[in-house]
Coordinates of C-alpha atoms and ligand atoms in Angstrom, one line a residue:
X822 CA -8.1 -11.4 -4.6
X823 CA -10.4 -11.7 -1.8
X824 CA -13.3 -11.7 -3.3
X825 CA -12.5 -14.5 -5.9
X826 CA -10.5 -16.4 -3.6
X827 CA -13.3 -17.0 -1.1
X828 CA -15.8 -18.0 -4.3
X829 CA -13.4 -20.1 -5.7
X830 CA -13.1 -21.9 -1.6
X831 CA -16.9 -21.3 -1.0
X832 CA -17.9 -22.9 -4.5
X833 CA -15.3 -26.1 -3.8
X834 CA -16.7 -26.6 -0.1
X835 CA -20.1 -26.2 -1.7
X836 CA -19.5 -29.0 -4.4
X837 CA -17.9 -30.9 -2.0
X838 CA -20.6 -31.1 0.9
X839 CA -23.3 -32.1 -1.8
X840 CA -20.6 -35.1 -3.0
X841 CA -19.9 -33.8 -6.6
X842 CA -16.6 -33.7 -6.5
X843 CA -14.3 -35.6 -8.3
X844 CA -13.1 -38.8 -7.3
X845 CA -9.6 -39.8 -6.0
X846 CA -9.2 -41.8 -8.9
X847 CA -9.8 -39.0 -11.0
X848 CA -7.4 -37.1 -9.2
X849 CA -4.1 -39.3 -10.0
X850 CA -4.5 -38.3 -13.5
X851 CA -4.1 -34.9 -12.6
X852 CA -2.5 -32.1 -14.8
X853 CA -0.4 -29.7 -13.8
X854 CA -2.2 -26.2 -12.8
X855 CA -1.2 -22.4 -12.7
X856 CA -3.4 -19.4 -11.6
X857 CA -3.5 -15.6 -10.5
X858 CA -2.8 -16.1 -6.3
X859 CA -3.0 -12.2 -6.2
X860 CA -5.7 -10.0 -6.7
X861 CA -5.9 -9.2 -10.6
X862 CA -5.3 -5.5 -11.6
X863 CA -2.5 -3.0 -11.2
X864 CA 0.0 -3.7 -8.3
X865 CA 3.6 -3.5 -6.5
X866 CA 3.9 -7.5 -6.7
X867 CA 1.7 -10.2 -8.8
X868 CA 1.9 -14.0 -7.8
X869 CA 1.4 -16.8 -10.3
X870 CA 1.5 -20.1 -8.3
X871 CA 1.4 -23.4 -10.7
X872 CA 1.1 -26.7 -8.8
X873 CA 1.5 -30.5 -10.1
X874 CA 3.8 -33.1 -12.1
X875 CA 5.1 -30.4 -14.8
X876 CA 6.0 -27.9 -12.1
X877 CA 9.9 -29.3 -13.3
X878 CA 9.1 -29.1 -16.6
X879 CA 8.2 -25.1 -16.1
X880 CA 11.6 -24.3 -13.7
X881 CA 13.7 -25.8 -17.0
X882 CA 11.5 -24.2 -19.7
X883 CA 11.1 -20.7 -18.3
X884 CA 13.7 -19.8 -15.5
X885 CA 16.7 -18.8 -16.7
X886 CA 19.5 -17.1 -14.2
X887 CA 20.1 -13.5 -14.2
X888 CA 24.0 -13.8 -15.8
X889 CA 23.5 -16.5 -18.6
X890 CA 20.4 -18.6 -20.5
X891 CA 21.3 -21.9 -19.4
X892 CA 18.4 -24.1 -18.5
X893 CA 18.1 -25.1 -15.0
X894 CA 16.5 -28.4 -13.6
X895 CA 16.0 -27.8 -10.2
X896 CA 16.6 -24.8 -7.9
X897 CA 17.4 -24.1 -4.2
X898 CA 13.9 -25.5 -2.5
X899 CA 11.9 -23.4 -0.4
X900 CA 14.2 -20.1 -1.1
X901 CA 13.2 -16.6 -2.9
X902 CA 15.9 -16.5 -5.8
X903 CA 15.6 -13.7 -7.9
X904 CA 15.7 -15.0 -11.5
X905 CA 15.1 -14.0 -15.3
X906 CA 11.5 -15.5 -16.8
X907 CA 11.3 -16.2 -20.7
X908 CA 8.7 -17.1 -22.5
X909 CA 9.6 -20.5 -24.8
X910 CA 7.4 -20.7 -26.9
X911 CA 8.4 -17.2 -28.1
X912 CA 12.2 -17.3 -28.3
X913 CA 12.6 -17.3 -24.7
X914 CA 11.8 -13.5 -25.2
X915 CA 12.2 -12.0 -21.2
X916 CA 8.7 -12.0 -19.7
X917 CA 10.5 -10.5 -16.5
X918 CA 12.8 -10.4 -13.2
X919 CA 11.3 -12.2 -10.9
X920 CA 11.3 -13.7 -7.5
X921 CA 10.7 -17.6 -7.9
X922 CA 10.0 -19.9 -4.7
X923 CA 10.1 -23.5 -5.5
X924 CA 8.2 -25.7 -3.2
X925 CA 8.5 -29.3 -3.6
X926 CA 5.9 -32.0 -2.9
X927 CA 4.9 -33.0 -0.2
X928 CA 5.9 -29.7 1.8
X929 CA 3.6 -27.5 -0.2
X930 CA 0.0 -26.0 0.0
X931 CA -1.7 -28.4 -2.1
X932 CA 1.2 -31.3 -1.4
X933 CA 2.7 -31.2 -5.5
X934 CA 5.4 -29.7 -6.3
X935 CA 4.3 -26.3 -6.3
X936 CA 6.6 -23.2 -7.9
X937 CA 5.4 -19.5 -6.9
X938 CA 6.5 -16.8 -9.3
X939 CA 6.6 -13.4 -8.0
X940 CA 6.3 -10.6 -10.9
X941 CA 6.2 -7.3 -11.5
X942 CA 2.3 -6.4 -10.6
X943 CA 1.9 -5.4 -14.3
X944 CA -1.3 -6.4 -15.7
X945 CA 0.9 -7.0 -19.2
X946 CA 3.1 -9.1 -17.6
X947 CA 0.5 -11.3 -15.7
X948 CA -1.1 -11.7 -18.9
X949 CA 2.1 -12.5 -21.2
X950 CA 3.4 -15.0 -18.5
X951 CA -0.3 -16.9 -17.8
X952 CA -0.4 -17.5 -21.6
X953 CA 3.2 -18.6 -22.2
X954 CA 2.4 -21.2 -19.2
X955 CA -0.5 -22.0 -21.0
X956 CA 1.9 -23.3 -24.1
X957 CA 3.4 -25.8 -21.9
X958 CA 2.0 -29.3 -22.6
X959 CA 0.4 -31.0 -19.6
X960 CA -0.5 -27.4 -18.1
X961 CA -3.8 -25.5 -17.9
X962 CA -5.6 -22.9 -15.8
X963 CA -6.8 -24.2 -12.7
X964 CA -10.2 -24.5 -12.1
X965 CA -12.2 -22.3 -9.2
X966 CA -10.9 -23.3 -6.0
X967 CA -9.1 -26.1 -7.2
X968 CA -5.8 -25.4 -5.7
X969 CA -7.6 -26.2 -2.2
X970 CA -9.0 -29.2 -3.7
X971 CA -5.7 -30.8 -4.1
X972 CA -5.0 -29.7 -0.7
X973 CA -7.9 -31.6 0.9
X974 CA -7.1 -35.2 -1.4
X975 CA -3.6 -34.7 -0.3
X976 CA -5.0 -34.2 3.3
X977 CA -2.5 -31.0 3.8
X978 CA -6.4 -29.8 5.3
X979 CA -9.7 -30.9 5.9
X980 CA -12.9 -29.0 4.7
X981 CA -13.5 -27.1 8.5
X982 CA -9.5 -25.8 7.7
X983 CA -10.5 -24.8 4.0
X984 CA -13.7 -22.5 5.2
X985 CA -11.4 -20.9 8.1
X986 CA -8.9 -20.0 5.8
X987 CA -11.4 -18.3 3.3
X988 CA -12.8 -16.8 6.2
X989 CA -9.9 -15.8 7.3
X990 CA -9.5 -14.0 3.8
X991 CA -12.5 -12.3 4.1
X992 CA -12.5 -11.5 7.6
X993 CA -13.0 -7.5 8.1
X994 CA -12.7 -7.6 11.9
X995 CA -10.5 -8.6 14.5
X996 CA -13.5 -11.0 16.0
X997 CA -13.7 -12.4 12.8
X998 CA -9.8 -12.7 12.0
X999 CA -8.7 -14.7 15.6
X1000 CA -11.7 -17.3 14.7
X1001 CA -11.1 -17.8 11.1
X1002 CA -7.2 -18.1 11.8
X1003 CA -8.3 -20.6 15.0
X1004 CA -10.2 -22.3 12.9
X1005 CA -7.4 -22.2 9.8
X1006 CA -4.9 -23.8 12.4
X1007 CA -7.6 -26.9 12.6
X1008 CA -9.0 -26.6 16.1
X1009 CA -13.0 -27.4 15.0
X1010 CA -11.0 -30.0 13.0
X1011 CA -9.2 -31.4 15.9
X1012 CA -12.5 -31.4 17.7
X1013 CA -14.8 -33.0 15.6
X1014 CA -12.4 -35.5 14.5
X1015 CA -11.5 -36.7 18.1
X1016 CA -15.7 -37.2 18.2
X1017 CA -15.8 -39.5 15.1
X1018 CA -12.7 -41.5 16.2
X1019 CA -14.3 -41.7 19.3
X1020 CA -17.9 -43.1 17.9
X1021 CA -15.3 -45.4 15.2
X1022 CA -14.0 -46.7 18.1
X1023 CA -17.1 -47.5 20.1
X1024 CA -18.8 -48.7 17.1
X1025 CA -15.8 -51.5 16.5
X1026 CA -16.3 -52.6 20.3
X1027 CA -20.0 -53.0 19.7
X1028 CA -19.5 -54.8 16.3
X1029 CA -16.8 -57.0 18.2
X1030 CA -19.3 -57.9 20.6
X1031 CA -22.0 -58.4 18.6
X1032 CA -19.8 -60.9 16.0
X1033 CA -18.3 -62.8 18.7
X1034 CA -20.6 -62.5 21.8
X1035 CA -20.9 -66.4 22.0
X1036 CA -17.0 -66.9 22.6
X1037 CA -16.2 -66.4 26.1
X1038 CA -12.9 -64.4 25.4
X1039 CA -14.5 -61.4 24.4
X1040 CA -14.6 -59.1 27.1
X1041 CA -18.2 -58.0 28.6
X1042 CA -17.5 -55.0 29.9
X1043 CA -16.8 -53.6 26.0
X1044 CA -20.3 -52.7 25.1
X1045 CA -20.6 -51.2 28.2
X1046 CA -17.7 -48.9 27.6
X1047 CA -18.4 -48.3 24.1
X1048 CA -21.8 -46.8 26.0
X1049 CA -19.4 -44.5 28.2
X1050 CA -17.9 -43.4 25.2
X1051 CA -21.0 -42.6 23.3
X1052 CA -22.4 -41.1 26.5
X1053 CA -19.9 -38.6 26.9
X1054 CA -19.4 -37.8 23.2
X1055 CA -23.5 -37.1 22.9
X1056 CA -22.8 -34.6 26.4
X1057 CA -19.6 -33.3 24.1
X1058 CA -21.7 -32.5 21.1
X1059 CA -25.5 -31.3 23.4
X1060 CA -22.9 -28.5 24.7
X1061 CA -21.3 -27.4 21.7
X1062 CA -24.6 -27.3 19.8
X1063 CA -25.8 -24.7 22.9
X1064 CA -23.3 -22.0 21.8
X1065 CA -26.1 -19.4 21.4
X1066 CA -24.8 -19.3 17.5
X1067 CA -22.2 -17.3 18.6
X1068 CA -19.6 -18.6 16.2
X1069 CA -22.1 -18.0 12.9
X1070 CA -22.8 -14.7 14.6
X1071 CA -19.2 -13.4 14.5
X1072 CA -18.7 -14.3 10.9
X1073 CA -21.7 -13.2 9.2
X1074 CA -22.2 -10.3 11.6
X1075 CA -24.6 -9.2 14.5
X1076 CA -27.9 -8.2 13.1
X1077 CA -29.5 -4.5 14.8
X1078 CA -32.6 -4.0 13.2
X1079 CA -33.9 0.0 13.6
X1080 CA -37.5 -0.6 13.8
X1081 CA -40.5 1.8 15.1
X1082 CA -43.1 4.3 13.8
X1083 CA -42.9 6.7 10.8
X1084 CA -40.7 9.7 11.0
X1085 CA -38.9 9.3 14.4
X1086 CA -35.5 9.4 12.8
X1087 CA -34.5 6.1 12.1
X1088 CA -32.7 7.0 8.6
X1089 CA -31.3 9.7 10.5
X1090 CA -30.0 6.9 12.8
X1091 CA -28.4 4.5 10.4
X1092 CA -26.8 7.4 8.4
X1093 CA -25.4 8.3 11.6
X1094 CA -23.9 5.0 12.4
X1095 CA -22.7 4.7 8.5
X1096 CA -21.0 8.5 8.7
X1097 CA -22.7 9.2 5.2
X1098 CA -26.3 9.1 4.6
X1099 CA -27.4 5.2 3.2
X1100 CA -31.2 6.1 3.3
X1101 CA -33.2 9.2 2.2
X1102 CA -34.0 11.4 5.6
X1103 CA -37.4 13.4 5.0
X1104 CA -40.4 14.8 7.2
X1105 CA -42.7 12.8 4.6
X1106 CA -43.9 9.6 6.6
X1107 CA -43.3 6.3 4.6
X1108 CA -40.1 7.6 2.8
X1109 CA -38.1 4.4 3.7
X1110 CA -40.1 1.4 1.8
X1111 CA -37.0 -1.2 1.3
X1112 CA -34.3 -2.6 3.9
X1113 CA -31.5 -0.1 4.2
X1114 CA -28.2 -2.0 5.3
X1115 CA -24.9 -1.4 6.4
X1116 CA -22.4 -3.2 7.7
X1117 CA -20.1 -1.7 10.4
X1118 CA -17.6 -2.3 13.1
X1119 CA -18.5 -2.2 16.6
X1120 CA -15.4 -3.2 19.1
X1121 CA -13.9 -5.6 17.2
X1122 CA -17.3 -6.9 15.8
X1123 CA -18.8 -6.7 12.2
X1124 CA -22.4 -5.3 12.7
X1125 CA -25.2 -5.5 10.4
X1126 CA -27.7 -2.4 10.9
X1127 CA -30.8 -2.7 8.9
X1128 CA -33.0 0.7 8.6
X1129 CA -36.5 -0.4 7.9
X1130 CA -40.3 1.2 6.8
X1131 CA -42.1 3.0 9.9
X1132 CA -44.9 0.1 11.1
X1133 CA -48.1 1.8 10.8
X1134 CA -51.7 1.1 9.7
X1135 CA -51.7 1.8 6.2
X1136 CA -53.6 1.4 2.8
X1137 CA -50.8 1.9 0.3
X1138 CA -50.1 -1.5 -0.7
X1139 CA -45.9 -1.1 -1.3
X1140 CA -45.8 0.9 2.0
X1141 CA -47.8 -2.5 3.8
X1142 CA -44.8 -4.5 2.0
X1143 CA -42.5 -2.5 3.5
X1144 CA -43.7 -2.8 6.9
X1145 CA -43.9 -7.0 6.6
X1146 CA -40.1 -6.7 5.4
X1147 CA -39.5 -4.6 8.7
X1148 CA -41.6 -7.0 10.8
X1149 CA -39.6 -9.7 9.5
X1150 CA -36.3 -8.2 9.5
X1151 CA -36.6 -7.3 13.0
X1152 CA -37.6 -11.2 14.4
X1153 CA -34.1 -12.4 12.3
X1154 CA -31.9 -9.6 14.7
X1155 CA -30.2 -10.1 17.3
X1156 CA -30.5 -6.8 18.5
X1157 CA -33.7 -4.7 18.0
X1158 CA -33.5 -1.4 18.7
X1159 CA -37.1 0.3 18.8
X1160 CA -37.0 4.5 17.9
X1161 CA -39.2 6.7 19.4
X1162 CA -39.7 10.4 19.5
X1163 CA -41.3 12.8 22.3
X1164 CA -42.7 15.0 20.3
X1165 CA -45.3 12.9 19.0
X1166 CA -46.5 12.3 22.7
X1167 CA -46.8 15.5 23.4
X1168 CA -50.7 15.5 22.3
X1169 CA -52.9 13.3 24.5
X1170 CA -55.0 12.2 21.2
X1171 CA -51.6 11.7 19.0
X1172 CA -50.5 9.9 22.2
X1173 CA -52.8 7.3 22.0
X1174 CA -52.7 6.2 17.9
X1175 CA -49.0 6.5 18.7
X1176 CA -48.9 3.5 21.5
X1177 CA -51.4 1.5 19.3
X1178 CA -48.9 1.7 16.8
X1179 CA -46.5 1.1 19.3
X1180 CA -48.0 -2.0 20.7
X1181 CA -48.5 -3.6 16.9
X1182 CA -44.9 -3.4 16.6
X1183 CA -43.9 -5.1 19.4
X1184 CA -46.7 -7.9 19.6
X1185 CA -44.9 -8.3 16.1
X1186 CA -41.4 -8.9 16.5
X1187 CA -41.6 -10.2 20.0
X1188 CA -40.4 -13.9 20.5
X1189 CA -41.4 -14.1 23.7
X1190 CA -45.4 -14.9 24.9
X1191 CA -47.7 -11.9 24.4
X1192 CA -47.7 -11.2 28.4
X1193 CA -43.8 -10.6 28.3
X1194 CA -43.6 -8.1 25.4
X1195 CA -39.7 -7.0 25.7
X1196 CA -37.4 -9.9 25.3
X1197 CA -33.7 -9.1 26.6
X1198 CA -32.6 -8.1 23.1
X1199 CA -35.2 -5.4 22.5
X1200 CA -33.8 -1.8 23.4
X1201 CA -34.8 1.4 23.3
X1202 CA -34.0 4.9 21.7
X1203 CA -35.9 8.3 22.1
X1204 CA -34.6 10.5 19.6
X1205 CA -35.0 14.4 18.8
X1206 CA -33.9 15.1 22.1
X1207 CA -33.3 18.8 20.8
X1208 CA -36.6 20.0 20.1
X1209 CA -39.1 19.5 23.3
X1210 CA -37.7 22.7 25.7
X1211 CA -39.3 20.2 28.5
X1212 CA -37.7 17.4 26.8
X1213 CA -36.6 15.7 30.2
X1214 CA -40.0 15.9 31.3
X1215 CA -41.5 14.3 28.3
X1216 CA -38.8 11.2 28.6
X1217 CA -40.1 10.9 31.6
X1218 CA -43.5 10.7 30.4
X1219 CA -42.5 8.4 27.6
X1220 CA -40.9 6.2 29.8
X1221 CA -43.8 6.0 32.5
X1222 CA -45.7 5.4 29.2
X1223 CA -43.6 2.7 28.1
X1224 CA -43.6 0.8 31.5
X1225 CA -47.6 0.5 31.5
X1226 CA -47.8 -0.4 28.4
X1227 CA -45.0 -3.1 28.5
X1228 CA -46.1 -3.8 32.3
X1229 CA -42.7 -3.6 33.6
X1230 CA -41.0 -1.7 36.2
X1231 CA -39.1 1.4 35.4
X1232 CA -36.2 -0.5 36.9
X1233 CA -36.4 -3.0 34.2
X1234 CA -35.8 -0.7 31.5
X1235 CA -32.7 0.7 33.2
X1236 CA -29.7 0.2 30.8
X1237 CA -32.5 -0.4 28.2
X1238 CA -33.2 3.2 27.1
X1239 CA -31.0 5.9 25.3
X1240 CA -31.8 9.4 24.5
X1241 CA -30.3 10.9 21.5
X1242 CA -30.4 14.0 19.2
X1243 CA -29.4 13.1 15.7
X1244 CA -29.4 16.7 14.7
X1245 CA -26.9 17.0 17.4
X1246 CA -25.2 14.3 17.9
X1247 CA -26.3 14.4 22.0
X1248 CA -26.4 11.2 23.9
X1249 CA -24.8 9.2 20.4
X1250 CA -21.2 8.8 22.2
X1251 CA -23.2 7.2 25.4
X1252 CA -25.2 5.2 23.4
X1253 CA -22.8 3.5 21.1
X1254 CA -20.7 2.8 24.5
X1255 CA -23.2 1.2 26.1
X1256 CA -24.4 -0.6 22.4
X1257 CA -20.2 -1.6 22.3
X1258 CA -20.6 -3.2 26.1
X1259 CA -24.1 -5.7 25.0
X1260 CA -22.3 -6.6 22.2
X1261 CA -18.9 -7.3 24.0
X1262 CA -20.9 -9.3 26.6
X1263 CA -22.9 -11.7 23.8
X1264 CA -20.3 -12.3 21.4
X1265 CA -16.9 -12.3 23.8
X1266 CA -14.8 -15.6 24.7
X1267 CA -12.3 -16.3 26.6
X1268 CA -9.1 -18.2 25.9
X1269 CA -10.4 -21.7 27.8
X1270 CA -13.4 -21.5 26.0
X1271 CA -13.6 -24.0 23.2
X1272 CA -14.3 -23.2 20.0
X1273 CA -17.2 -22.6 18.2
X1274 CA -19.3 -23.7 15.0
X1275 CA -19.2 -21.2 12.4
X1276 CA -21.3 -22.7 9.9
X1277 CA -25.4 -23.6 9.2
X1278 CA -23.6 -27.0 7.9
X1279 CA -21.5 -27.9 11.0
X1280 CA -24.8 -27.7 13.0
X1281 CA -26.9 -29.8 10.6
X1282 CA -24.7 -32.6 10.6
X1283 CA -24.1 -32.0 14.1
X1284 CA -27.6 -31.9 15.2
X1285 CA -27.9 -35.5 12.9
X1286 CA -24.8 -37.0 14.7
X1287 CA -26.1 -36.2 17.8
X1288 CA -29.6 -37.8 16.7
X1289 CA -28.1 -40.9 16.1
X1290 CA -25.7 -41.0 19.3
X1291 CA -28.9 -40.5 21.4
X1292 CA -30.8 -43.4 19.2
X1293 CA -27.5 -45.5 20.1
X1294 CA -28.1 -44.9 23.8
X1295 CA -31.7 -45.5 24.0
X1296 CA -32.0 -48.7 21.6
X1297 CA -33.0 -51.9 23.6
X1298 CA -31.4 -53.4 20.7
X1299 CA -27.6 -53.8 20.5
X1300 CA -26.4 -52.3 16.9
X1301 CA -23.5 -50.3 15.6
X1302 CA -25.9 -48.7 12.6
X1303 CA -26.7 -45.4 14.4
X1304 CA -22.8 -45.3 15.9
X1305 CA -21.6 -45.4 12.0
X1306 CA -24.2 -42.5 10.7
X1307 CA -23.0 -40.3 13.6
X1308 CA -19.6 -40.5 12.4
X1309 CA -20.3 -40.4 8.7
X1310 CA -22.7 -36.9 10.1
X1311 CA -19.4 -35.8 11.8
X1312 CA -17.1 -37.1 9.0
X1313 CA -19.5 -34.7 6.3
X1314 CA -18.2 -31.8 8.5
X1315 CA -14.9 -32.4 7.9
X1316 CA -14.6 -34.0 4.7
X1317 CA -12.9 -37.4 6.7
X1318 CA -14.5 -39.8 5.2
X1319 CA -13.7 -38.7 1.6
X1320 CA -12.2 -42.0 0.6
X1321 CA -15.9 -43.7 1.3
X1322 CA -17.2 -41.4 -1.9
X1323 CA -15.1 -42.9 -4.1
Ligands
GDP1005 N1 -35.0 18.0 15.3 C1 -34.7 16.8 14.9 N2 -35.1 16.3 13.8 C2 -34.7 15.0 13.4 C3 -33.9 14.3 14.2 N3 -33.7 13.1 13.7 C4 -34.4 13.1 12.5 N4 -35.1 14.3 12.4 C5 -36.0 14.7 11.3 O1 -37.1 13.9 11.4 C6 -37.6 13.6 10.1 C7 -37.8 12.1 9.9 O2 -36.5 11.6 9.9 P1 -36.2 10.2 9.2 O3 -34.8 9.8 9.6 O4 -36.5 10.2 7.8 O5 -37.2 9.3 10.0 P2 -37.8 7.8 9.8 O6 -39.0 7.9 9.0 O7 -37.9 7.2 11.1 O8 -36.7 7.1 9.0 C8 -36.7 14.3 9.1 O9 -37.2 15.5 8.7 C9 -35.4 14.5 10.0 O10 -34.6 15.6 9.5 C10 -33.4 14.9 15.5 O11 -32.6 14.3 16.2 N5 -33.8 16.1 15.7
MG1006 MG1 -36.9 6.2 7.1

């Protein structure tokens, strides 16, 4: 189910932030709809849910109780009753024993009448019961995602609730679970709404002003508060916007891209992480060409590892697009995590091609100017700790190498630098600690934190709203235009101005 569910929800949200949904008017002709809720296949328990006006019309035609076949009109609301299903359009032949849940409107998912049937999870019997619903006049198959669509006209959710709740379906960590279900429960919803009533409101004292500035019973200080109001609303919205994209970050995952010269193990790496090998490991440099991902959990947190091509100078034209996908994979991490060996520093004249190399890749994927090579999310890992007998000597070379070339202190790569074997497995338990802690400390919040975007689209209309809030403040001329754009920004969010598309 998860996968189609959070289509079908994805798909509706989509239609509905680009406006081409239907309109309310469209709605109140609405037929009555039925559809899969569970996953399809083989299983203990299949649900059918059917939603609308002829939800009655289906109790009387196909529920029948266990002792005789007397039609019923209505059953116990809101209570599992364990009832015999016939098909009637076949001689109300017995589809099955099921559990049936009747949910009248409003108190219901979508806000109809809505009755769940709970069948055997028998592919035949899915099938058999879908078609005999089918028969019934005024019913059909719903559409993708258009159970929540009836959800959001009968306001039981706005569109911030909808996305949680598919999120919350397709969340594969605990990170992910608690803000999908926070945002379910209608906290970003409770949020940005309180912003657009609070703009609504500051607009109507501006328009009062404005419409009736020459009577003398309008109160002057009301522009002045409606600027208060914007003021603090524009602060409101500046600080939520400067979340360091944590919310997006925990539900599409934290991006580590493995980046660094040929052969120094970084397939080894990310077949190490995955616990079965993703990418082809050989001594032959230039094996990897293409992104190798995998996606992994790291305390609580989905993690997305990408092992990329070995940057190098090169001729061969695929291996040169290989090393622009790495370049530009690594700039879209959040972590970069740079592999190195020591045994290709063991040779002075090696040494030297090697920190070339070296310094192409970070002058590369460094965000920072060119004088301040490692940015804070830019980490190091030495690997084939098992071959070099000197090996801690040559870290230490490596590492005063390192410094000179990224004119830093050794003290400020402390924390930065892991040694591992891959062929061993040394220094890996150390490493994924300390990898478990970064991660912890960028992603974490606490309980009185508020909560956080989770969506490119909340920050676009954000980012807009808070355009036109700051327009508002700095206008010499009085008007309520840019007050109503930042709500309508804010009301795209959240779907609360629907009832303007119509
Ligand atoms: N001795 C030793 N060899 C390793 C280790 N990690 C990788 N290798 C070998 O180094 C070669 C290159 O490894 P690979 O993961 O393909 O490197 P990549 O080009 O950076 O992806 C292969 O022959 C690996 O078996 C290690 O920790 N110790
Ligand atoms: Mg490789």
């Amino acid at each position: 189910m998860n996968s189609t569910f959070y289509k079908n929800i994805a798909h509706f949200s989509q239609k509905l932030c680009h406006r081409h949904f239907l309109s309310q008017k469209h709605i109140k002709h609405y037929s009555t709809i039925f559809a899969q809720a569970s996953s399809p296949g083989k299983a203990g328990v299949s649900v059918i849910r059917i939603s609308g006006p002829e939800t009655k019309n289906v109790i009387q035609k196909m529920i029948r109780s266990l002792k005789n076949e007397q039609c019923t009109n209505s059953i116990a609301p809101r209570t599992a009753l364990l009832k015999k299903l016939v098909n009637p359009s076949k001689k109300n032949d017995v589809l099955d024993i099921a559990l049936v849940i009747w949910f009248p409107a409003p108190r219901s998912y979508t806000g109809e009448d809505i009755l769940e049937l709970h069948l055997h999870g028998s592919n035949i019997v899915v099938k058999n019961t879908l078609e005999a619903l089918q028969e019934i006049k005024g019913c059909r198959l719903a559409e993708p995602g258009e159970f929540s669509k009836r959800a959001f006209y009968n306001s039981k959710m706005d569109l911030t609730e909808i996305e949680g709740l598919a999120d919350l379906i397709n969340a594969e960590t605990e990170a992910q679970r608690i803000q999908a279900l926070s945002q379910a429960q209608g906290k970003l919803r409770i949020l940005y709404e309180g912003w657009r009533s609070d703009i609504i409101s500051a607009m109507a004292n501006v328009e009062t002003v404005l419409e009736f500035s020459e009577e003398e019973s309008i109160d002057s200080g009301l522009f002045d508060q409606a600027q208060d109001t914007i003021k603090k609303t524009f602060f409101d919205i500046s600080k939520h916007l400067s979340d360091k994209n944590k919310g997006e970050i925990v539900r599409n995952g934290l991006k580590i891209a493995l980046i660094g010269p040929p052969n120094v193990g970084k397939s080894s790496i990310i077949n190490h992480f995955a616990k079965r090998s993703v990418a082809i490991v050989s001594p032959i440099a230039g094996t990897t060409r293409d992104i190798i991902e995998i996606s992994t959990n790291i305390g609580g947190y989905q993690v997305v590892i990408s092992d990329t091509a070995g940057i190098c100078h090169s001729s061969n034209e695929i291996e040169k697009q290989g090393i622009e996908l790495a370049i530009e994979r690594a700039k879209d991490a959040q972590i970069k995590f740079i592999v190195l060996d020591t045994c290709s520093i063991i040779n002075s004249e090696f040494r030297t091609n090697y920190f070339k190399e070296f310094r192409i890749i970070l002058n590369n994927i460094s965000k920072t100017n060119s004088n301040q090579l490692l940015d804070e999310n830019t980490y190091f890992i030495i690997n084939k700790s098992d071959l070099t007998k000197a090996h801690e000597k040559t870290v230490d070379l490596l590492i005063d190498l390192l410094c000179s070339e990224l004119c830093v202190q050794k003290s400020q790569l402390k924390n930065k630098i892991w040694t591992i074997s891959c062929k061993t497995g040394k220094g890996w338990d150390t490493m994924l600690s300390n990898l478990n802690l970064i991660i912890t400390k960028m992603l974490q919040t606490s309980a009185q934190e508020p909560v956080f975007l989770t969506r490119e689209r909340h920050r676009q209309n954000l980012v807009n709203a808070a355009m036109y809030l700051k327009r508002f403040l700095e206008s010499v001329v009085e008007s309520a235009e840019e007050l109503r754009f930042a709500a309508n920004s804010i009301g795209k969010i959240t779907g609360g101005n629907r009832h303007l598309y119509t």
